[in-house]
């Protein structure tokens, strides 16, 4: 597994991949906020393709990067690549970048309470649940709660 930095011009190809997947069952959104809002990335966003055997299998990003923290987003596109530790490896690599190169003090994320596979992965990487959000309706029609998790440098 490796990460490949993606610039804005490379990103549009991922929309087609997302549309053909079951990601909406696990995530409230599958792209960084600035792109959802129609903006162009600035220094507060770093996006990476997750690559396995020369094939892009997912996307990982740090968004809303400030001098002290950033928000993590990640997905593995197909079921065949999930549950193999690839997401964990990708997260650990980007945490190294966040803490060692960007000198952030904290990386945080939000996750649906029912996404136990992701929660277990995040915990293995050092994240801790710091807040539980009230139940809400997600894009797939489900009503469930979510957690905020944080990993400190």
Coordinates of N, CA and C in Angstrom, one line a residue:
X1 N 0.8 -1.2 0.0 CA 0.0 0.0 0.0 C 0.9 1.2 0.0
X2 N 0.5 2.2 -0.8 CA 1.2 3.5 -0.8 C 0.2 4.6 -1.0
X3 N 0.6 5.8 -0.7 CA -0.2 7.0 -0.9 C 0.4 7.8 -2.0
X4 N -0.5 8.4 -2.9 CA -0.1 9.3 -3.9 C -0.8 10.6 -3.8
X5 N 0.0 11.7 -3.7 CA -0.6 13.0 -3.5 C -1.5 13.3 -4.8
X6 N -2.7 13.8 -4.6 CA -3.5 14.2 -5.7 C -3.7 15.7 -5.7
X7 N -3.5 16.3 -6.9 CA -3.8 17.7 -6.9 C -5.2 17.9 -7.5
X8 N -5.7 19.1 -7.5 CA -7.1 19.4 -7.8 C -7.4 18.9 -9.2
X9 N -6.5 19.0 -10.2 CA -6.8 18.6 -11.6 C -7.0 17.1 -11.7
X10 N -6.5 16.3 -10.8 CA -6.6 14.8 -10.8 C -7.9 14.4 -10.1
X11 N -8.5 15.2 -9.3 CA -9.6 14.8 -8.4 C -10.9 14.4 -9.1
X12 N -11.3 15.1 -10.2 CA -12.7 14.8 -10.7 C -12.9 13.4 -11.1
X13 N -11.9 12.6 -11.4 CA -12.1 11.2 -11.8 C -12.6 10.4 -10.6
X14 N -12.5 10.8 -9.4 CA -13.0 10.1 -8.3 C -14.5 10.1 -8.1
X15 N -15.1 11.2 -8.7 CA -16.6 11.3 -8.5 C -17.3 10.0 -9.1
X16 N -16.8 9.6 -10.3 CA -17.4 8.4 -11.0 C -17.2 7.2 -10.1
X17 N -16.1 7.0 -9.5 CA -15.8 5.8 -8.6 C -16.8 5.8 -7.5
X18 N -17.0 7.0 -6.8 CA -17.9 7.1 -5.7 C -19.3 6.8 -6.1
X19 N -19.7 7.2 -7.2 CA -21.1 7.0 -7.6 C -21.4 5.5 -7.8
X20 N -20.4 4.7 -8.1 CA -20.6 3.3 -8.4 C -20.4 2.4 -7.2
X21 N -20.3 3.0 -6.0 CA -19.9 2.2 -4.8 C -21.1 2.3 -3.8
X22 N -20.8 1.6 -2.7 CA -21.8 1.5 -1.5 C -21.3 2.5 -0.4
X23 N -20.5 3.4 -0.7 CA -20.0 4.3 0.3 C -21.0 5.1 1.1
X24 N -22.1 5.4 0.4 CA -23.2 6.2 1.1 C -23.8 5.4 2.3
X25 N -23.5 4.1 2.4 CA -24.0 3.4 3.5 C -23.2 3.6 4.8
X26 N -22.0 4.1 4.6 CA -21.0 4.2 5.7 C -20.6 5.7 6.0
X27 N -20.8 6.6 5.0 CA -20.3 7.9 5.1 C -21.3 8.9 4.9
X28 N -21.2 10.1 5.5 CA -22.1 11.2 5.2 C -21.7 12.0 4.0
X29 N -20.4 12.0 3.7 CA -19.9 12.6 2.5 C -18.6 11.9 2.1
X30 N -18.3 12.0 0.8 CA -17.2 11.3 0.2 C -16.2 12.2 -0.4
X31 N -16.2 13.4 0.0 CA -15.2 14.4 -0.6 C -15.1 15.5 0.4
X32 N -13.9 16.1 0.4 CA -13.6 17.3 1.3 C -14.7 18.4 1.2
X33 N -14.9 19.0 2.3 CA -16.0 20.1 2.4 C -15.8 21.2 1.3
X34 N -14.5 21.6 1.1 CA -14.3 22.7 0.2 C -14.7 22.3 -1.3
X35 N -14.6 21.0 -1.6 CA -15.0 20.5 -2.9 C -16.5 20.4 -3.0
X36 N -17.1 19.9 -1.9 CA -18.6 19.8 -1.8 C -19.2 21.2 -2.0
X37 N -18.6 22.2 -1.4 CA -19.1 23.6 -1.5 C -18.8 24.3 -2.8
X38 N -18.1 23.6 -3.7 CA -17.8 24.1 -5.1 C -16.5 25.0 -5.1
X39 N -15.7 24.9 -4.1 CA -14.5 25.8 -4.0 C -13.3 25.0 -4.6
X40 N -12.3 25.7 -4.7 CA -11.0 25.2 -5.2 C -10.1 25.0 -3.9
X41 N -9.4 23.9 -3.9 CA -8.5 23.6 -2.7 C -7.5 24.7 -2.5
X42 N -7.1 24.9 -1.3 CA -6.1 25.8 -0.9 C -5.1 25.0 0.0
X43 N -4.3 25.7 0.7 CA -3.4 25.0 1.6 C -4.0 24.3 2.8
X44 N -5.3 24.4 2.9 CA -5.9 23.7 4.0 C -6.4 22.3 3.7
X45 N -6.0 21.8 2.5 CA -6.4 20.5 2.0 C -5.3 19.7 1.4
X46 N -5.1 18.5 1.8 CA -4.2 17.5 1.2 C -4.9 16.2 0.9
X47 N -4.9 15.8 -0.4 CA -5.7 14.6 -0.8 C -4.7 13.6 -1.3
X48 N -5.0 12.3 -1.0 CA -4.1 11.2 -1.4 C -4.9 10.1 -2.0
X49 N -4.5 9.5 -3.1 CA -5.0 8.2 -3.6 C -4.4 7.1 -2.7
X50 N -5.2 6.1 -2.3 CA -4.6 4.9 -1.7 C -4.4 3.9 -2.8
X51 N -3.2 3.5 -2.9 CA -2.8 2.7 -4.1 C -2.3 1.3 -3.6
X52 N -2.8 0.2 -4.2 CA -2.5 -1.1 -3.9 C -2.2 -1.8 -5.2
X53 N -1.1 -2.4 -5.4 CA -0.7 -3.1 -6.7 C -1.0 -2.2 -7.9
X54 N -0.6 -1.0 -7.9 CA -0.6 0.0 -9.0 C -2.1 0.4 -9.3
X55 N -3.0 0.1 -8.4 CA -4.4 0.5 -8.6 C -4.9 1.4 -7.5
X56 N -5.6 2.5 -7.9 CA -6.2 3.4 -6.9 C -7.4 2.6 -6.3
X57 N -7.3 2.4 -4.9 CA -8.4 1.7 -4.3 C -9.2 2.5 -3.3
X58 N -8.8 3.8 -3.1 CA -9.4 4.6 -2.1 C -8.9 6.0 -2.1
X59 N -9.5 6.8 -1.2 CA -9.1 8.2 -1.1 C -8.9 8.5 0.3
X60 N -8.0 9.4 0.6 CA -7.7 9.8 2.0 C -7.4 11.3 1.9
X61 N -7.9 12.1 2.9 CA -7.6 13.5 2.8 C -7.5 14.1 4.2
X62 N -6.8 15.1 4.4 CA -6.8 16.0 5.5 C -7.3 17.3 5.1
X63 N -8.4 17.8 5.7 CA -9.0 19.0 5.3 C -9.1 20.0 6.5
X64 N -9.5 21.2 6.2 CA -9.6 22.2 7.3 C -8.3 22.3 8.1
X65 N -7.2 22.1 7.5 CA -5.9 22.1 8.2 C -5.6 23.5 8.7
X66 N -5.3 23.6 10.0 CA -4.9 24.9 10.6 C -3.5 24.7 11.1
X67 N -3.0 25.6 11.9 CA -1.7 25.5 12.5 C -1.6 24.4 13.5
X68 N -2.8 24.0 14.1 CA -2.8 23.0 15.1 C -3.5 21.7 14.9
X69 N -4.4 21.7 13.9 CA -5.2 20.4 13.7 C -5.7 20.3 12.2
X70 N -6.3 19.2 11.9 CA -6.9 18.9 10.6 C -7.9 17.8 10.8
X71 N -8.8 17.7 9.8 CA -9.9 16.7 9.8 C -9.6 15.6 8.8
X72 N -9.6 14.4 9.2 CA -9.3 13.2 8.4 C -10.6 12.7 7.7
X73 N -10.5 12.3 6.4 CA -11.5 11.6 5.7 C -10.9 10.5 4.9
X74 N -11.5 9.3 4.9 CA -10.9 8.2 4.2 C -12.0 7.3 3.7
X75 N -11.8 6.6 2.6 CA -12.6 5.5 2.2 C -11.9 4.6 1.3
X76 N -12.2 3.3 1.4 CA -11.8 2.3 0.5 C -12.9 1.9 -0.4
X77 N -12.7 2.0 -1.7 CA -13.8 1.9 -2.7 C -14.6 0.6 -2.7
X78 N -13.9 -0.5 -2.9 CA -14.6 -1.8 -3.0 C -14.4 -2.7 -1.8
X79 N -15.4 -3.5 -1.6 CA -15.5 -4.4 -0.5 C -14.3 -5.4 -0.6
X80 N -13.8 -5.7 -1.7 CA -12.7 -6.7 -1.8 C -11.4 -6.2 -1.2
X81 N -11.3 -4.8 -1.1 CA -10.1 -4.3 -0.5 C -10.3 -3.9 1.0
X82 N -11.5 -4.0 1.5 CA -11.7 -3.6 2.9 C -11.4 -4.8 3.8
X83 N -11.1 -4.5 5.1 CA -10.8 -5.5 6.1 C -9.5 -6.1 5.9
X84 N -8.6 -5.5 5.2 CA -7.2 -6.1 5.0 C -6.1 -5.3 5.6
X85 N -6.5 -4.3 6.4 CA -5.5 -3.4 7.0 C -5.0 -2.3 6.1
X86 N -5.5 -2.2 4.9 CA -5.0 -1.1 4.0 C -5.3 0.3 4.5
X87 N -6.5 0.4 5.0 CA -6.9 1.7 5.6 C -6.1 2.1 6.8
X88 N -5.8 1.1 7.6 CA -5.0 1.4 8.8 C -3.6 1.8 8.4
X89 N -3.0 1.2 7.4 CA -1.7 1.6 7.0 C -1.7 3.0 6.4
X90 N -2.8 3.3 5.6 CA -2.9 4.6 5.0 C -3.0 5.7 6.1
X91 N -3.9 5.4 7.1 CA -4.1 6.4 8.2 C -2.8 6.6 8.9
X92 N -2.1 5.5 9.3 CA -0.8 5.7 10.0 C 0.2 6.5 9.2
X93 N 0.2 6.3 7.9 CA 1.1 7.1 7.1 C 0.7 8.6 7.1
X94 N -0.5 8.9 7.0 CA -0.9 10.3 6.9 C -0.8 10.9 8.3
X95 N -1.0 10.2 9.4 CA -0.8 10.7 10.7 C 0.7 11.1 10.9
X96 N 1.6 10.3 10.3 CA 3.0 10.6 10.4 C 3.3 12.0 9.7
X97 N 2.7 12.1 8.5 CA 2.8 13.4 7.8 C 2.2 14.6 8.6
X98 N 1.0 14.3 9.2 CA 0.3 15.4 10.0 C 1.2 15.8 11.2
X99 N 1.7 14.9 11.9 CA 2.4 15.2 13.1 C 3.9 15.6 12.9
X100 N 4.6 14.9 12.0 CA 6.0 15.1 11.8 C 6.3 16.2 10.8
X101 N 5.6 16.3 9.7 CA 5.9 17.3 8.7 C 5.0 18.6 8.8
X102 N 3.7 18.4 9.1 CA 2.9 19.6 9.3 C 2.9 20.1 10.7
X103 N 3.4 19.3 11.6 CA 3.5 19.7 13.0 C 2.2 20.0 13.7
X104 N 1.1 19.2 13.3 CA -0.2 19.4 13.9 C -0.2 18.8 15.3
X105 N -1.0 19.2 16.1 CA -1.1 18.7 17.5 C -2.3 17.6 17.6
X106 N -3.2 17.7 16.6 CA -4.4 16.8 16.7 C -4.9 16.6 15.3
X107 N -5.4 15.4 15.0 CA -6.2 15.0 13.9 C -7.5 14.5 14.4
X108 N -8.6 14.9 13.8 CA -9.9 14.5 14.2 C -10.8 14.1 13.1
X109 N -11.9 13.4 13.3 CA -12.8 12.9 12.3 C -14.2 12.7 12.9
X110 N -15.1 12.5 12.1 CA -16.5 12.1 12.5 C -16.8 10.7 11.8
X111 N -17.5 9.9 12.5 CA -17.8 8.5 12.0 C -19.2 8.1 12.5
X112 N -20.0 7.5 11.7 CA -21.2 7.0 12.1 C -21.0 5.9 13.2
X113 N -21.9 5.9 14.2 CA -21.8 5.0 15.3 C -21.9 3.5 14.9
X114 N -22.6 3.3 13.8 CA -22.8 1.9 13.3 C -21.6 1.4 12.5
X115 N -20.7 2.3 12.1 CA -19.6 1.9 11.3 C -18.4 1.3 12.2
X116 N -18.7 0.2 12.8 CA -17.8 -0.4 13.8 C -16.5 -0.8 13.2
X117 N -16.5 -1.2 11.9 CA -15.2 -1.6 11.3 C -14.3 -0.4 11.2
X118 N -14.8 0.8 10.9 CA -14.0 2.0 10.8 C -13.6 2.4 12.2
X119 N -14.5 2.4 13.2 CA -14.2 2.8 14.5 C -13.0 1.9 15.1
X120 N -13.1 0.6 14.9 CA -12.0 -0.3 15.3 C -10.7 0.1 14.7
X121 N -10.7 0.4 13.4 CA -9.5 0.8 12.7 C -9.0 2.1 13.3
X122 N -9.8 3.1 13.5 CA -9.4 4.4 14.0 C -8.8 4.2 15.4
X123 N -9.4 3.3 16.2 CA -8.8 3.1 17.6 C -7.4 2.4 17.5
X124 N -7.2 1.5 16.6 CA -5.9 0.9 16.4 C -4.9 1.9 16.0
X125 N -5.3 3.0 15.4 CA -4.4 4.1 14.9 C -4.2 5.1 16.0
X126 N -4.9 5.0 17.2 CA -4.7 5.9 18.3 C -5.8 6.9 18.5
X127 N -6.9 6.8 17.7 CA -8.0 7.8 17.9 C -8.8 7.3 19.1
X128 N -9.4 8.3 19.8 CA -10.3 8.1 20.9 C -11.6 8.9 20.7
X129 N -12.7 8.3 21.1 CA -14.0 9.0 21.0 C -14.0 10.1 22.0
X130 N -14.3 11.3 21.6 CA -14.4 12.4 22.5 C -15.8 13.1 22.6
X131 N -16.7 12.7 21.6 CA -18.0 13.2 21.6 C -19.0 12.3 20.9
X132 N -20.2 12.2 21.4 CA -21.2 11.5 20.6 C -22.3 12.6 20.2
X133 N -22.6 12.6 18.9 CA -23.6 13.5 18.4 C -25.0 12.9 18.5
X134 N -26.0 13.8 18.5 CA -27.3 13.3 18.5 C -27.7 12.6 17.2
X135 N -28.7 11.7 17.3 CA -29.1 11.0 16.1 C -29.5 12.0 15.0
X136 N -29.2 11.6 13.8 CA -29.6 12.4 12.6 C -29.9 11.5 11.4
X137 N -30.5 12.1 10.4 CA -30.8 11.4 9.2 C -29.7 11.5 8.2
X138 N -29.2 10.4 7.7 CA -28.1 10.4 6.7 C -28.6 10.3 5.3
X139 N -27.7 10.5 4.3 CA -28.1 10.5 2.9 C -28.7 9.1 2.5
X140 N -28.4 8.0 3.2 CA -29.0 6.7 2.8 C -30.4 6.5 3.5
X141 N -30.9 7.5 4.2 CA -32.2 7.5 4.9 C -32.1 6.9 6.3
X142 N -31.0 6.4 6.7 CA -30.9 5.9 8.1 C -30.9 7.0 9.1
X143 N -31.3 6.7 10.3 CA -31.3 7.6 11.4 C -30.3 7.0 12.5
X144 N -29.3 7.7 12.8 CA -28.3 7.1 13.7 C -27.4 8.2 14.3
X145 N -26.7 7.9 15.3 CA -25.8 8.8 15.9 C -24.4 8.7 15.3
X146 N -23.6 9.6 15.7 CA -22.2 9.6 15.2 C -21.3 10.0 16.3
X147 N -20.0 9.8 16.1 CA -19.0 10.1 17.1 C -17.9 11.0 16.4
X148 N -17.4 11.9 17.3 CA -16.2 12.6 17.0 C -15.0 11.9 17.6
X149 N -14.0 11.6 16.9 CA -12.8 10.9 17.4 C -11.6 11.9 17.2
X150 N -10.6 11.8 18.1 CA -9.4 12.6 18.0 C -8.2 11.7 18.2
X151 N -7.1 12.1 17.5 CA -5.8 11.5 17.7 C -4.8 12.6 18.0
X152 N -4.1 12.5 19.1 CA -3.2 13.6 19.5 C -1.8 13.2 19.1
X153 N -1.0 14.2 18.8 CA 0.4 13.9 18.4 C 1.2 13.3 19.6

